[in-house]
Every structure is written in structure tokens, then in C-alpha cells.
Amino acid sequence: MSEAIIPQPGILDIALYEGGKSKVAGVTNVVKLSSNENPFGASDRAKEAFQRAVHSLHRYPSTDHAGLRQAIAEVHGLDAGRVICGVGSDEIIQMLAQAYAGPRDEVVFTEHGFLMYRISALAAGATPVEVPERERVTDVDAILRACGPRTKLVFIANPNNPTGTMISPAEVARLAAGLPRQAILVLDGAYAEYVEDFDAGKALVEARENVFMTRTFSKIYGLGGLRIGWGYGPKHIVDVLNRIRQPFNLSTAQLDTAEAAVRDQDWVAKSRGENARMRSWLAGALAEVGVPSDVSAANFILARFASAEEAEACDAWLQGEGLIVRRVSGYKLPNCLRITVGDEASCRRVAHAVTQFKAQR
Ligand SMILES: *Cc1c(COP(=O)(O)O)cnc(C)c1O
């Protein structure tokens, strides 16, 4: 380590992000339920588009993403001129932090909020401000109390990860209306497609100058491995982000696959329906053996145990059964395990294993 060569302030405070595990030593036939992926994968139309992209590997991709933005706009009823695409919604979050928050600025998010908000704030040299939740639900009043003249960005995921809980559109609107003038409310809609008849904040984005929405192809679209996300916001913010966006941030394979995926809404509807069915079944089965969870609006449930020790022991038990779920102590939920809703067979395996775990305690 050199004493003279040092990175920008904040960067050494970043704790490395850990992805969901995908292997257990010595166990075969594992099911990965640790990263909220779609158990059915991507739609066939998306896979076909990806395969076709092999013929244009020598060509630079589009810089303006017109085809993908147009497809997103048509499907969601948006203005294509205010859609911006990125390398996962992570890149959109990072661009927002880079563009709007710097040294002495504050970036607000909640106690059990997504880890990328803190990482992006620190990477930009800004100060992360963490606000308590109320029983694992975003607390609008607490956020408003935490905001001040230095607040530049407020991130909430709705539904939230890892809690799975949501706040109402009226509460989100109250938050947007109560922020200081210089602050942007970012609504992270990574799980929005799992909620029936939900606009993820689109109407609020269109009604105001200070609300921005992020979305992803990593969850219901089953394309986490390909890294595509997008954002929708007021023209003035989208114009700023486009200035710092790398011109070739998305490859042709990413753009074409995402375009085919968003046009296949039958796949989305089928995935949403199957998730809702198995989510309530799994939550019910775990509750029956004394493992409660909050009502989840997403594609995972947050199983609550009596203690951190019990959660850890259950995690080890599940791993022995080839079931990989997510420990969430990094999200200040040490007595919980986040379990992705898999296909029916995986959900039955989880319920069976947790039942056996409880029986031997
Ligand atoms: C999974 C997830 C994302 C998606 O990130 P990508 O970079 O698009 O893969 C964003 N926000 C939250 C809260 C998530 O859980």
C-alpha cells in the first residue's frame, strides 16, 4: 500500500458487494434461491434475439438505444425521449449518484435498503444517510425528518429488497412533495413487474420534476446474467445522465435481447402469476411451522426466525439439503433469511427442509 497514492475520499469505506451464493461444497443438485432470479429463465423470444446477435459481433452497438427505448415506451406507455438504458439498474443508480451527489452532499436511503445506494453514494464522495424503517416498512416521516439542505438523492425500492414490503402510491406522493427543492426521489422498481396493476411511480414521474424511476431486466425478465436496466425521469435529469453515460455502455446483444424480452409480456404475466401462487403457498407453509414473514409483493419472502442463531442454523441446514438462500445480516436483519420464490418443486423442497429443521430443534 502506497502512502502517497490514495483514492478519492469515501472509496476505502466501501464494503465489497457480495452476490448470492450459487454453490455448496460437496452437495449436488443445488437450487439457487439467493439472488431473486426468475426460476423459469428468460423468454424464448429473448433467447432467440441473443442468438441472432452473434452475427453482428464486429459492429459497434447503437449509442442512442433508440430501438430498446421505443419498445419500453410502447409497452409501458412512456415518452421514449425520457427513457435511459444502462448496464443493469445498478449503472443508472451509479450515474444518478455521480451526476447529483458529491463531497458534503447527502444521499438518503432506509435501514434495510438496497446496498448499492450506499456504495454509489460513497463512490461519488457523498455522505450516506441511513433512516430507520417502521417494522420493516419504509417510513416516509422518518425520511422527511432526515432530509435537509444537503440532501441530493433519496432512494427507496418499492417493493423493497430484502423486506418485500411496499408503501402506497399516496405515501410515495407525499414523500416526493415533502422533499427539499434540490433533492431527487429515486423509485427503484426492480420488483415492480411482480405487482399486479402497478405503474411503479410512472404517473408521479410525469407529474413532477423531482421523481425518477429505475427498472431492470434482471428479475422478472430472467436476464440478470446479461446486465440491462433502464430509467425514466424528467427531461432535465435524463439529459444530465446522458452526458455522463458511456456512448457504448450496452452491447448489441444486450439491446436486442432486452427489446425482444420487453415485447414478450405474455412471459412476464405468466411469471408474475406463477410467482404469486407459489409465494403465498410458501409463506403459508413456513408460517405453519412457526416461521412468519411479512406479506411480500416481490419474488422472495423474508423468513423471520426467533434469533440470529436460529436463522444461521437454518441456513446451514438448508445448504446441507442443497438449498441456497440469502443471509441478510448485511441488511441489518440477522434473524432473517431471504428466500427467492422458485418453481413449485423448489418451494416444496424449501418448505419440507424448514419443517424438518424446526422439528429437530
Ligand atoms: C436486484 C435489484 C436491482 C437490480 O439491479 P440490476 O443492476 O438491474 O441487476 C435493483 N434494485 C434492487 C432493490 C434490487 O433488488
Coordinates of C-alpha atoms and ligand atoms in Angstrom, one line a residue:
M1 CA 0.0 0.0 0.0
S2 CA 1.5 3.4 -1.0
E3 CA 1.2 6.3 1.4
A4 CA 1.3 8.8 -1.4
I5 CA -1.1 7.2 -3.9
I6 CA -4.6 7.3 -2.4
P7 CA -8.1 7.1 -3.8
Q8 CA -10.8 9.7 -3.5
P9 CA -12.4 10.2 0.0
G10 CA -15.1 7.6 0.7
I11 CA -13.9 4.9 -1.6
L12 CA -12.0 2.9 1.0
D13 CA -15.2 3.0 3.2
I14 CA -17.0 0.9 0.6
A15 CA -17.6 -2.7 1.7
L16 CA -17.5 -5.1 -1.3
Y17 CA -20.9 -6.2 -2.5
E18 CA -21.4 -9.9 -2.1
G19 CA -23.6 -11.7 -4.6
G20 CA -25.9 -14.6 -3.7
K21 CA -24.0 -17.8 -3.4
S22 CA -24.5 -20.5 -6.0
K23 CA -22.6 -23.5 -4.8
V24 CA -22.3 -25.7 -1.7
A25 CA -19.1 -27.7 -1.3
G26 CA -19.9 -31.4 -1.6
V27 CA -23.6 -31.0 -2.4
T28 CA -25.0 -31.7 -5.8
N29 CA -28.5 -30.9 -7.2
V30 CA -28.5 -27.5 -5.6
V31 CA -31.2 -24.9 -6.1
K32 CA -30.1 -21.3 -6.0
L33 CA -32.7 -19.2 -4.2
S34 CA -30.3 -16.4 -3.2
S35 CA -30.5 -13.8 -6.0
N36 CA -34.2 -13.3 -6.8
E37 CA -33.8 -14.7 -10.3
N38 CA -36.7 -15.9 -12.4
P39 CA -36.8 -19.7 -11.9
F40 CA -38.1 -20.1 -15.5
G41 CA -35.3 -18.1 -17.0
A42 CA -35.7 -15.8 -20.0
S43 CA -38.4 -15.9 -22.6
D44 CA -37.7 -17.9 -25.8
R45 CA -38.1 -14.7 -27.9
A46 CA -35.3 -13.1 -25.8
K47 CA -33.0 -16.1 -26.2
E48 CA -33.5 -16.1 -29.9
A49 CA -32.6 -12.5 -30.2
F50 CA -29.5 -13.1 -28.2
Q51 CA -28.5 -15.9 -30.6
R52 CA -29.1 -13.7 -33.6
A53 CA -26.7 -11.1 -32.1
V54 CA -23.8 -13.4 -32.9
H55 CA -23.9 -12.3 -36.5
S56 CA -23.1 -8.6 -35.6
L57 CA -20.4 -9.0 -33.1
H58 CA -18.0 -7.0 -35.3
R59 CA -20.3 -3.9 -35.4
Y60 CA -20.4 -1.2 -32.7
P61 CA -23.8 -1.0 -31.0
S62 CA -26.2 1.8 -31.2
T63 CA -25.3 4.7 -28.9
D64 CA -28.8 6.1 -28.5
H65 CA -30.6 2.8 -27.8
A66 CA -33.5 4.0 -29.9
G67 CA -34.9 0.6 -30.6
L68 CA -35.0 -0.6 -27.0
R69 CA -36.2 2.8 -25.7
Q70 CA -39.0 2.7 -28.2
A71 CA -40.0 -0.8 -27.2
I72 CA -40.0 0.1 -23.5
A73 CA -42.0 3.2 -24.2
E74 CA -44.7 1.4 -26.2
V75 CA -45.1 -1.4 -23.7
H76 CA -45.3 0.9 -20.7
G77 CA -47.0 4.0 -22.3
L78 CA -44.0 6.3 -21.8
D79 CA -42.2 9.1 -23.6
A80 CA -39.2 7.3 -25.3
G81 CA -37.2 10.6 -25.1
R82 CA -37.2 10.3 -21.3
V83 CA -36.1 6.6 -21.1
I84 CA -32.4 5.9 -20.5
C85 CA -30.8 2.4 -20.6
G86 CA -27.9 1.1 -18.5
V87 CA -25.8 -1.8 -17.5
G88 CA -28.3 -3.1 -15.0
S89 CA -30.2 -0.6 -13.0
D90 CA -27.0 -0.5 -10.9
E91 CA -25.5 1.7 -13.6
I92 CA -28.5 4.0 -13.6
I93 CA -28.2 4.3 -9.8
Q94 CA -24.4 5.0 -10.1
M95 CA -25.0 7.6 -12.8
L96 CA -27.5 9.4 -10.6
A97 CA -25.1 9.5 -7.7
Q98 CA -22.2 10.6 -9.9
A99 CA -24.2 13.4 -11.5
Y100 CA -26.0 14.7 -8.5
A101 CA -24.1 13.9 -5.3
G102 CA -20.5 14.9 -4.3
P103 CA -18.5 15.8 -1.3
R104 CA -20.6 17.3 1.5
D105 CA -23.9 16.2 -0.2
E106 CA -26.1 13.6 1.4
V107 CA -27.7 10.5 -0.1
V108 CA -30.7 9.2 1.9
F109 CA -31.9 5.6 2.0
T110 CA -33.6 3.3 4.5
E111 CA -32.2 0.9 7.1
H112 CA -33.0 -2.2 5.1
G113 CA -32.5 -0.6 1.7
F114 CA -30.5 -2.0 -1.2
L115 CA -26.7 -2.0 -0.6
M116 CA -26.0 -0.3 -4.0
Y117 CA -27.4 3.1 -2.7
R118 CA -24.6 3.3 -0.1
I119 CA -21.9 2.0 -2.4
S120 CA -22.9 4.6 -5.1
A121 CA -23.0 7.4 -2.7
L122 CA -19.6 6.6 -1.3
A123 CA -18.1 6.2 -4.7
A124 CA -19.3 9.7 -5.6
G125 CA -17.7 11.1 -2.4
A126 CA -21.1 11.9 -0.9
T127 CA -22.3 11.1 2.6
P128 CA -24.7 8.1 3.0
V129 CA -27.6 8.8 5.4
E130 CA -29.5 5.8 6.7
V131 CA -33.0 6.2 8.0
P132 CA -34.9 3.7 10.3
E133 CA -37.9 1.8 8.9
R134 CA -41.0 1.0 10.9
E135 CA -41.3 -2.8 11.4
R136 CA -39.5 -3.4 8.1
V137 CA -41.6 -0.9 6.1
T138 CA -40.3 2.4 4.6
D139 CA -41.2 5.3 7.0
V140 CA -42.0 8.4 5.0
D141 CA -42.0 10.7 8.0
A142 CA -38.6 9.4 9.2
I143 CA -37.2 10.1 5.7
L144 CA -38.6 13.6 5.6
R145 CA -37.1 14.3 9.0
A146 CA -33.7 13.1 7.8
C147 CA -33.7 15.4 4.8
G148 CA -32.1 18.9 4.8
P149 CA -30.3 21.4 2.7
R150 CA -27.5 18.9 1.8
T151 CA -29.9 16.1 0.6
K152 CA -29.5 15.5 -3.1
L153 CA -30.9 12.0 -3.6
V154 CA -33.4 9.8 -1.7
F155 CA -33.6 6.2 -2.8
I156 CA -36.4 3.8 -2.0
A157 CA -37.2 0.5 -3.5
N158 CA -40.9 -0.2 -3.8
P159 CA -41.4 -3.1 -3.3
N160 CA -38.3 -3.1 -1.2
N161 CA -35.5 -5.7 -1.1
P162 CA -34.9 -7.6 1.2
T163 CA -38.1 -6.9 3.1
G164 CA -40.6 -7.4 0.2
T165 CA -42.9 -4.7 1.7
M166 CA -44.4 -1.8 -0.2
I167 CA -45.8 1.6 0.6
S168 CA -48.8 3.1 -1.2
P169 CA -48.8 5.5 -4.1
A170 CA -50.2 8.1 -1.8
E171 CA -47.3 7.7 0.6
V172 CA -44.8 7.9 -2.2
A173 CA -46.5 11.1 -3.5
R174 CA -46.4 12.6 0.0
L175 CA -42.6 11.8 0.1
A176 CA -42.0 13.4 -3.3
A177 CA -44.0 16.5 -2.3
G178 CA -42.2 16.9 1.1
L179 CA -38.6 16.8 -0.1
P180 CA -36.3 19.8 -0.1
R181 CA -36.3 21.6 -3.5
Q182 CA -32.8 20.3 -4.5
A183 CA -33.5 16.6 -3.8
I184 CA -34.5 13.9 -6.3
L185 CA -36.6 11.0 -5.2
V186 CA -35.5 7.8 -6.9
L187 CA -38.0 5.0 -7.0
D188 CA -36.3 1.7 -7.6
G189 CA -38.8 -0.6 -9.3
A190 CA -36.7 -3.7 -9.6
Y191 CA -39.7 -5.8 -8.5
A192 CA -42.5 -3.7 -9.9
E193 CA -43.5 -6.3 -12.5
Y194 CA -44.4 -8.7 -9.7
V195 CA -47.1 -6.3 -8.6
E196 CA -50.4 -6.6 -10.4
D197 CA -51.6 -3.3 -12.0
F198 CA -48.8 -1.2 -10.6
D199 CA -47.3 1.8 -12.5
A200 CA -44.1 1.8 -10.3
G201 CA -44.4 5.6 -10.0
K202 CA -44.8 6.4 -13.7
A203 CA -47.6 8.9 -13.1
L204 CA -45.6 10.6 -10.3
V205 CA -42.5 10.9 -12.6
E206 CA -44.7 12.6 -15.2
A207 CA -46.4 14.9 -12.8
R208 CA -43.3 16.2 -11.1
E209 CA -39.7 17.5 -11.8
N210 CA -38.1 15.6 -8.9
V211 CA -39.0 12.0 -9.3
F212 CA -37.0 9.3 -11.2
M213 CA -37.8 5.6 -11.6
T214 CA -35.3 2.8 -12.2
R215 CA -36.2 -0.6 -13.6
T216 CA -34.4 -3.8 -14.5
F217 CA -34.3 -6.8 -16.8
S218 CA -32.6 -8.9 -14.1
K219 CA -35.6 -10.0 -12.2
I220 CA -38.9 -11.0 -13.9
Y221 CA -37.3 -10.9 -17.3
G222 CA -34.8 -13.5 -16.3
L223 CA -31.8 -11.7 -17.8
G224 CA -29.6 -11.0 -14.7
G225 CA -26.6 -12.5 -16.4
L226 CA -26.8 -10.1 -19.3
R227 CA -26.9 -6.8 -17.3
I228 CA -29.6 -4.5 -18.6
G229 CA -31.6 -1.8 -16.7
W230 CA -33.4 1.4 -17.5
G231 CA -34.6 4.6 -16.0
Y232 CA -37.5 7.0 -16.6
G233 CA -37.5 10.6 -15.4
P234 CA -38.0 14.3 -16.2
K235 CA -36.2 15.5 -19.3
H236 CA -33.7 17.7 -17.4
I237 CA -32.4 14.6 -15.4
V238 CA -32.3 12.3 -18.4
D239 CA -30.3 14.9 -20.3
V240 CA -27.8 15.1 -17.5
L241 CA -27.4 11.3 -17.2
N242 CA -26.9 11.0 -21.0
R243 CA -23.9 13.4 -20.7
I244 CA -22.0 11.0 -18.4
R245 CA -23.3 7.7 -19.9
Q246 CA -20.6 5.9 -21.9
P247 CA -21.8 6.0 -25.5
F248 CA -21.4 2.3 -25.9
N249 CA -22.5 1.2 -22.5
L250 CA -24.8 -1.5 -23.8
S251 CA -23.8 -4.2 -26.4
T252 CA -25.9 -5.1 -29.4
A253 CA -26.6 -8.5 -27.7
Q254 CA -27.9 -6.6 -24.6
L255 CA -30.0 -4.2 -26.6
D256 CA -31.6 -6.7 -28.9
T257 CA -32.3 -9.3 -26.2
A258 CA -33.9 -6.7 -23.9
E259 CA -36.0 -5.4 -26.8
A260 CA -37.4 -8.9 -27.6
A261 CA -37.9 -9.5 -23.8
V262 CA -39.9 -6.4 -23.2
R263 CA -42.1 -7.2 -26.2
D264 CA -43.0 -10.6 -24.7
Q265 CA -45.4 -9.5 -22.0
D266 CA -47.0 -12.9 -22.0
W267 CA -43.9 -14.3 -20.4
V268 CA -44.0 -11.5 -17.8
A269 CA -47.6 -12.2 -17.0
K270 CA -47.0 -16.0 -16.7
S271 CA -44.0 -15.4 -14.4
R272 CA -46.0 -13.0 -12.3
G273 CA -48.9 -15.4 -11.9
E274 CA -46.7 -18.4 -11.0
N275 CA -44.7 -16.3 -8.5
A276 CA -47.9 -15.0 -6.7
R277 CA -49.2 -18.6 -6.5
M278 CA -46.1 -20.1 -5.1
R279 CA -45.2 -17.1 -2.9
S280 CA -48.4 -17.4 -0.9
W281 CA -48.1 -21.2 -0.7
L282 CA -44.5 -20.9 0.6
A283 CA -45.3 -18.1 3.1
G284 CA -48.2 -20.2 4.4
A285 CA -46.2 -23.4 4.7
L286 CA -43.4 -21.7 6.7
A287 CA -45.8 -19.8 8.9
E288 CA -47.4 -23.1 9.8
V289 CA -44.1 -24.4 11.3
G290 CA -43.5 -21.1 13.2
V291 CA -41.5 -19.1 10.6
P292 CA -43.5 -16.0 9.9
S293 CA -42.9 -13.4 7.1
D294 CA -44.3 -10.0 6.1
V295 CA -46.7 -10.1 3.2
S296 CA -44.3 -9.8 0.2
A297 CA -45.1 -8.0 -3.0
A298 CA -41.9 -9.3 -4.7
N299 CA -40.4 -12.7 -5.8
F300 CA -39.0 -13.6 -2.4
I301 CA -40.1 -13.8 1.1
L302 CA -38.2 -12.7 4.2
A303 CA -38.5 -15.5 6.6
R304 CA -38.2 -14.5 10.3
F305 CA -36.6 -16.7 12.9
A306 CA -36.5 -16.4 16.7
S307 CA -32.9 -15.3 16.7
A308 CA -29.8 -14.8 14.6
E309 CA -28.5 -18.1 15.8
E310 CA -31.7 -19.9 14.6
A311 CA -31.5 -18.2 11.2
E312 CA -27.9 -19.2 10.8
A313 CA -28.6 -22.8 11.9
C314 CA -31.5 -23.0 9.4
D315 CA -29.3 -21.6 6.6
A316 CA -26.7 -24.3 7.3
W317 CA -29.5 -26.9 7.4
L318 CA -30.9 -25.7 4.1
Q319 CA -27.4 -25.7 2.5
G320 CA -27.0 -29.4 3.6
E321 CA -30.2 -30.0 1.7
G322 CA -28.8 -28.3 -1.4
L323 CA -31.0 -25.1 -0.9
I324 CA -29.1 -21.8 -1.1
V325 CA -30.9 -18.9 0.4
R326 CA -29.7 -15.4 1.4
R327 CA -28.4 -14.4 4.8
V328 CA -29.3 -10.7 5.3
S329 CA -27.3 -9.6 8.3
G330 CA -25.6 -7.1 6.0
Y331 CA -29.1 -5.6 5.6
K332 CA -29.4 -5.4 9.4
L333 CA -31.8 -8.4 9.5
P334 CA -29.6 -11.0 11.3
N335 CA -32.6 -13.1 12.4
C336 CA -34.0 -13.4 8.8
L337 CA -33.3 -15.4 5.7
R338 CA -34.4 -14.1 2.3
I339 CA -35.8 -16.9 0.1
T340 CA -36.4 -16.5 -3.6
V341 CA -39.7 -18.0 -4.7
G342 CA -38.6 -20.7 -7.0
D343 CA -40.6 -23.1 -9.1
E344 CA -43.1 -25.4 -7.4
A345 CA -40.6 -28.2 -6.8
S346 CA -38.1 -25.9 -5.2
C347 CA -40.7 -24.3 -3.0
R348 CA -41.8 -27.7 -1.8
R349 CA -38.2 -28.7 -1.1
V350 CA -37.7 -25.5 1.0
A351 CA -40.9 -26.0 2.9
H352 CA -40.0 -29.6 3.6
A353 CA -36.5 -28.7 4.8
V354 CA -37.6 -25.9 7.0
T355 CA -40.2 -28.2 8.6
Q356 CA -37.6 -30.8 9.3
F357 CA -35.2 -28.2 10.7
K358 CA -37.9 -26.9 13.1
A359 CA -38.8 -30.5 14.1
Q360 CA -35.3 -31.3 15.3
R361 CA -34.8 -28.1 17.3
Ligands
LIG1 C1 -31.9 -6.8 -8.0 C2 -32.1 -5.4 -7.7 C3 -31.8 -4.4 -8.6 C4 -31.4 -4.8 -10.0 O1 -30.1 -4.5 -10.2 P1 -29.5 -4.7 -11.7 O2 -28.3 -3.9 -11.7 O3 -30.6 -4.2 -12.6 O4 -29.3 -6.2 -11.9 C5 -32.0 -3.1 -8.3 N1 -32.6 -2.7 -7.1 C6 -32.9 -3.6 -6.2 C7 -33.5 -3.2 -4.9 C8 -32.7 -5.0 -6.5 O5 -33.0 -5.9 -5.5

